[in-house]
Amino acid sequence: MKLSVYVYLAISALIHTCVAFAPVSTLLQDHAAKISQLKEIASQYPEAPTDSMFYLRYCLSEKEDDELETLLKSNLEWRANEGKTICGSASAALEAATVVAGNWDNTPVRDMAPHASAVNKYITPSQCLTTPLNNGNLCYCIRAGQIDDVALMSEVSLEQMTEFFLYCKEVNALVANMKSEKSDQLVTVLTANDLCGVKLIGGDATFRKALSAASNKASDLYPNLSGPTFLLNLPKLLSALVKLFTPLFAEDVRKRLKFARGPLKDVTDLSEISPSGNAASRELFLEQIDELLA
């Protein structure tokens, strides 16, 4: 029963996504009035984001105006209070990572993460990283099965682990908005969840709860940021359970989930698929993702 519930929650936590849009320059013009209106609301919060891309993603939501404004206020409250340190650290990390134009230094991003002294011992770019794709979007890759979650969660709490994952999502959101402005394309963040080596029984349930909590919170915090989710290299038993639960979701949700064996299967270290990693491994990974998106 516990395994079945875990599979259902794991899928439901990964399905938040957005759809394709027109060029960013066009979208900013089309939604200029609404963006100004949202910025006026945000002016009540001294440290609210000022860039138009942040508010454009709200404008692209299908929510009614009053519901949208309520969501924005709720998110700005979070950014001004419990999320203040997370957002401040992510902004500082992005600035430090891009000091040299055209280059990305990931060291400050890792060092400035919440509870980095504990978490970074167990989560490294070998198991978790974000990399650009051929289509300009970002792909957040994670190998939970290669993380010693029991040892990790002996050093941090559920709240601290959730803060770490929300920091990762804030960094990804900042980078996506930055790339969107530069490329004139609305950049989204896809998720590649490589389940090779995942523990079907055992492991630390608190770690899984942190992943789920951060994912659910991020679906509200970052509207129209998430792209499709890839579940890769599922163990046979887990694959059978996924097939059992997938029909329970709506048709549009099922379309967002993509299952595949192959991508990342022969990659020992996720850093191999980064732009500075192994050229052959990265090229193959990008080709495989392109095929999944076709």
Coordinates of C-alpha atoms in Angstrom, one line a residue:
M1 CA 0.0 0.0 0.0
K2 CA 2.8 2.4 0.9
L3 CA 4.5 1.9 -2.4
S4 CA 1.2 2.4 -4.3
V5 CA 0.5 5.7 -2.5
Y6 CA 4.1 6.8 -3.2
V7 CA 3.8 6.2 -6.9
Y8 CA 0.5 8.1 -7.1
L9 CA 1.9 11.1 -5.1
A10 CA 5.1 11.1 -7.1
I11 CA 3.3 11.4 -10.4
S12 CA 0.8 14.0 -9.1
A13 CA 3.6 16.1 -7.8
L14 CA 5.3 16.3 -11.3
I15 CA 2.4 17.1 -13.6
H16 CA 2.2 20.9 -13.4
T17 CA 3.0 22.4 -16.8
C18 CA 2.3 25.2 -19.2
V19 CA 1.6 25.5 -22.9
A20 CA 3.4 27.1 -25.8
F21 CA 3.1 30.8 -26.4
A22 CA 3.9 33.6 -28.9
P23 CA 7.3 35.5 -28.8
V24 CA 7.9 37.2 -25.5
S25 CA 8.1 40.7 -27.1
T26 CA 4.6 40.2 -28.5
L27 CA 3.3 38.8 -25.2
L28 CA 4.7 41.8 -23.3
Q29 CA 2.9 44.2 -25.6
D30 CA -0.3 42.3 -25.6
H31 CA -0.4 42.1 -21.8
A32 CA 1.2 45.5 -21.0
A33 CA -1.9 46.8 -19.2
K34 CA -2.4 43.7 -17.1
I35 CA 1.3 43.7 -16.2
S36 CA 1.1 47.3 -15.0
Q37 CA -1.9 46.4 -12.9
L38 CA -0.1 43.5 -11.3
K39 CA 3.0 45.7 -10.7
E40 CA 0.7 48.2 -8.9
I41 CA -0.5 45.5 -6.6
A42 CA 3.1 44.4 -6.0
S43 CA 4.2 47.9 -5.1
Q44 CA 2.7 47.2 -1.6
Y45 CA 5.6 44.7 -1.1
P46 CA 8.9 46.6 -1.0
E47 CA 11.1 43.7 -2.3
A48 CA 8.7 42.4 -4.9
P49 CA 10.2 41.5 -8.3
T50 CA 10.3 44.4 -10.8
D51 CA 10.9 42.6 -14.1
S52 CA 8.0 42.3 -16.4
M53 CA 8.7 38.6 -17.2
F54 CA 7.7 37.7 -13.6
Y55 CA 4.3 39.2 -14.1
L56 CA 3.8 38.0 -17.6
R57 CA 3.7 34.4 -16.5
Y58 CA 0.7 35.4 -14.3
C59 CA -1.0 37.1 -17.2
L60 CA -0.7 33.9 -19.2
S61 CA -2.7 31.9 -16.6
E62 CA -6.2 30.8 -17.4
K63 CA -7.4 32.0 -14.0
E64 CA -10.0 34.8 -13.6
D65 CA -8.6 38.2 -12.7
D66 CA -9.7 38.1 -9.0
E67 CA -8.3 34.6 -8.5
L68 CA -5.0 35.6 -10.3
E69 CA -4.6 38.7 -8.1
T70 CA -5.2 36.6 -5.0
L71 CA -2.6 34.1 -6.1
L72 CA -0.1 37.0 -6.7
K73 CA -0.7 38.5 -3.3
S74 CA -0.3 35.1 -1.6
N75 CA 3.0 34.5 -3.5
L76 CA 4.3 38.0 -2.7
E77 CA 3.5 37.4 1.0
W78 CA 5.6 34.2 0.9
R79 CA 8.4 36.0 -0.9
A80 CA 8.4 38.8 1.8
N81 CA 8.2 36.4 4.7
E82 CA 9.1 32.7 4.9
G83 CA 10.5 32.7 1.4
K84 CA 12.5 35.9 1.8
T85 CA 15.9 34.3 2.5
I86 CA 15.3 31.7 -0.3
C87 CA 14.6 34.4 -2.9
G88 CA 17.4 36.7 -1.7
S89 CA 19.9 33.9 -1.8
A90 CA 18.8 32.7 -5.2
S91 CA 19.1 36.3 -6.6
A92 CA 22.6 36.7 -5.2
A93 CA 23.6 33.3 -6.4
L94 CA 22.5 34.1 -10.0
E95 CA 24.4 37.4 -10.0
A96 CA 27.5 35.6 -8.8
A97 CA 27.1 32.7 -11.2
T98 CA 27.0 35.1 -14.2
V99 CA 29.7 37.6 -13.3
V100 CA 31.6 36.6 -16.5
A101 CA 29.4 37.2 -19.5
G102 CA 28.5 34.0 -21.3
N103 CA 29.8 31.8 -18.6
W104 CA 28.0 30.0 -15.8
D105 CA 29.7 29.3 -12.4
N106 CA 27.7 26.8 -10.5
T107 CA 29.8 27.0 -7.3
P108 CA 28.0 30.1 -5.8
V109 CA 24.6 28.5 -6.6
R110 CA 25.5 25.5 -4.5
D111 CA 27.3 27.4 -1.8
M112 CA 24.4 29.9 -1.3
A113 CA 21.7 27.2 -1.1
P114 CA 19.8 26.8 2.2
H115 CA 21.5 24.4 4.5
A116 CA 24.2 23.9 2.0
S117 CA 26.7 22.6 4.5
A118 CA 24.6 19.5 5.1
V119 CA 22.7 19.0 1.8
N120 CA 25.7 19.5 -0.5
K121 CA 27.4 16.4 1.0
Y122 CA 24.6 14.2 -0.4
I123 CA 23.2 16.1 -3.4
T124 CA 25.7 17.1 -6.1
P125 CA 25.6 17.8 -9.9
S126 CA 26.1 14.0 -10.2
Q127 CA 22.5 13.4 -9.1
C128 CA 20.8 16.8 -9.7
L129 CA 21.4 19.5 -12.2
T130 CA 19.6 21.8 -14.7
T131 CA 20.8 22.0 -18.3
P132 CA 19.7 23.8 -21.5
L133 CA 18.0 21.9 -24.3
N134 CA 18.2 22.3 -28.1
N135 CA 14.8 24.1 -28.1
G136 CA 16.0 26.8 -25.7
N137 CA 14.1 25.4 -22.7
L138 CA 15.7 24.1 -19.5
C139 CA 15.7 20.6 -18.2
Y140 CA 15.9 19.9 -14.5
C141 CA 17.4 16.4 -14.0
I142 CA 17.3 14.4 -10.8
R143 CA 18.3 10.9 -9.8
A144 CA 16.7 10.4 -6.4
G145 CA 17.8 6.8 -6.4
Q146 CA 21.4 7.8 -6.2
I147 CA 20.9 10.1 -3.2
D148 CA 21.5 8.7 0.3
D149 CA 18.3 10.1 1.6
V150 CA 18.5 8.3 4.9
A151 CA 21.8 9.9 5.8
L152 CA 20.7 13.2 4.3
M153 CA 17.5 13.4 6.3
S154 CA 19.4 12.5 9.5
E155 CA 21.0 16.0 9.2
V156 CA 18.1 18.2 8.0
S157 CA 14.4 18.4 8.7
L158 CA 11.5 18.2 6.3
E159 CA 11.2 22.0 6.3
Q160 CA 14.9 22.5 5.6
M161 CA 14.9 20.0 2.8
T162 CA 11.8 21.6 1.3
E163 CA 13.5 25.0 1.5
F164 CA 16.5 23.6 -0.4
F165 CA 14.3 22.3 -3.3
L166 CA 12.3 25.6 -3.4
Y167 CA 15.6 27.5 -3.7
C168 CA 16.5 25.3 -6.7
K169 CA 13.1 26.1 -8.3
E170 CA 13.6 29.8 -7.6
V171 CA 17.1 29.7 -9.3
N172 CA 15.5 27.9 -12.3
A173 CA 12.7 30.5 -12.5
L174 CA 15.2 33.4 -12.5
V175 CA 17.3 31.8 -15.2
A176 CA 14.2 30.9 -17.3
N177 CA 13.0 34.6 -17.1
M178 CA 16.5 35.9 -18.0
K179 CA 16.8 33.5 -21.0
S180 CA 13.2 34.4 -22.0
E181 CA 14.1 38.1 -22.3
K182 CA 17.3 37.4 -24.2
S183 CA 15.8 34.8 -26.6
D184 CA 12.3 36.3 -27.1
Q185 CA 11.0 32.8 -26.3
L186 CA 9.1 31.9 -23.2
V187 CA 11.5 29.5 -21.6
T188 CA 10.0 26.6 -19.5
V189 CA 11.6 24.1 -17.2
L190 CA 11.1 20.5 -18.1
T191 CA 11.7 17.7 -15.5
A192 CA 13.7 14.5 -16.2
N193 CA 13.2 12.2 -13.3
D194 CA 15.6 9.3 -13.8
L195 CA 14.3 6.5 -11.7
C196 CA 17.2 4.1 -12.3
G197 CA 18.2 2.8 -8.9
V198 CA 15.1 4.2 -7.1
K199 CA 14.2 2.4 -3.9
L200 CA 10.9 0.7 -4.2
I201 CA 10.9 -0.2 -0.5
G202 CA 12.8 1.6 2.2
G203 CA 14.5 4.9 1.9
D204 CA 13.4 8.0 3.8
A205 CA 9.7 8.9 3.5
T206 CA 10.5 12.5 4.7
F207 CA 12.8 13.1 1.7
R208 CA 9.9 12.1 -0.6
K209 CA 7.6 14.4 1.3
A210 CA 10.0 17.3 0.8
L211 CA 10.2 16.7 -2.9
S212 CA 6.4 16.6 -3.1
A213 CA 5.9 19.6 -0.9
A214 CA 8.3 21.7 -2.9
S215 CA 6.7 20.7 -6.2
N216 CA 3.2 21.5 -5.0
K217 CA 4.3 24.9 -3.6
A218 CA 6.2 25.7 -6.7
S219 CA 3.1 25.1 -8.9
D220 CA 1.6 28.2 -7.3
L221 CA 4.7 30.2 -6.9
Y222 CA 5.8 29.9 -10.6
P223 CA 2.8 29.9 -13.0
N224 CA 3.5 28.9 -16.6
L225 CA 7.1 27.9 -15.8
S226 CA 6.9 24.0 -15.9
G227 CA 7.1 22.0 -19.1
P228 CA 6.6 18.3 -19.6
T229 CA 7.8 15.7 -17.1
F230 CA 9.8 12.7 -18.2
L231 CA 9.8 9.6 -16.1
L232 CA 12.9 7.7 -17.3
N233 CA 14.2 4.1 -16.8
L234 CA 11.5 2.9 -14.4
P235 CA 12.1 -0.4 -12.7
K236 CA 9.7 -3.1 -13.9
L237 CA 7.6 -3.1 -10.7
L238 CA 7.4 0.7 -10.6
S239 CA 6.5 0.7 -14.3
A240 CA 3.6 -1.6 -13.6
L241 CA 2.3 0.6 -10.8
V242 CA 2.6 3.7 -12.9
K243 CA 0.5 2.0 -15.6
L244 CA -2.0 1.2 -13.0
F245 CA -2.3 4.8 -11.7
T246 CA -1.9 6.8 -14.9
P247 CA -5.4 6.2 -16.1
L248 CA -6.7 7.8 -12.9
F249 CA -5.5 11.2 -14.1
A250 CA -7.4 13.4 -16.7
E251 CA -6.5 13.0 -20.3
D252 CA -4.7 16.4 -20.5
V253 CA -2.5 15.4 -17.5
R254 CA -1.7 12.0 -19.1
K255 CA -0.4 13.9 -22.2
R256 CA 2.1 15.8 -20.1
L257 CA 3.7 12.7 -18.7
K258 CA 6.3 11.0 -20.9
F259 CA 7.8 7.6 -20.1
A260 CA 11.0 6.3 -21.7
R261 CA 13.8 3.9 -21.2
G262 CA 17.1 5.0 -22.6
P263 CA 17.8 8.7 -21.8
L264 CA 20.4 8.9 -19.1
K265 CA 20.5 5.1 -18.9
D266 CA 24.2 4.9 -19.8
V267 CA 25.2 8.2 -18.1
T268 CA 27.1 7.5 -14.9
D269 CA 27.3 11.1 -13.7
L270 CA 24.7 13.8 -14.6
S271 CA 27.4 16.4 -15.0
E272 CA 28.3 14.5 -18.2
I273 CA 25.3 16.1 -19.9
S274 CA 26.0 19.7 -18.9
P275 CA 27.4 22.0 -21.6
S276 CA 30.9 21.6 -20.0
G277 CA 30.6 17.8 -19.7
N278 CA 31.0 14.9 -22.1
A279 CA 30.2 16.1 -25.6
A280 CA 29.0 12.7 -26.8
S281 CA 26.9 12.0 -23.8
R282 CA 25.3 15.5 -24.0
E283 CA 24.6 15.2 -27.7
L284 CA 22.9 11.8 -27.2
F285 CA 20.8 13.1 -24.3
L286 CA 19.6 16.1 -26.3
E287 CA 18.7 14.0 -29.3
Q288 CA 16.7 11.6 -27.0
I289 CA 14.8 14.4 -25.4
D290 CA 14.1 16.0 -28.8
E291 CA 12.6 12.6 -29.8
L292 CA 10.4 12.5 -26.7
L293 CA 9.2 16.0 -27.5
A294 CA 8.5 15.4 -31.1

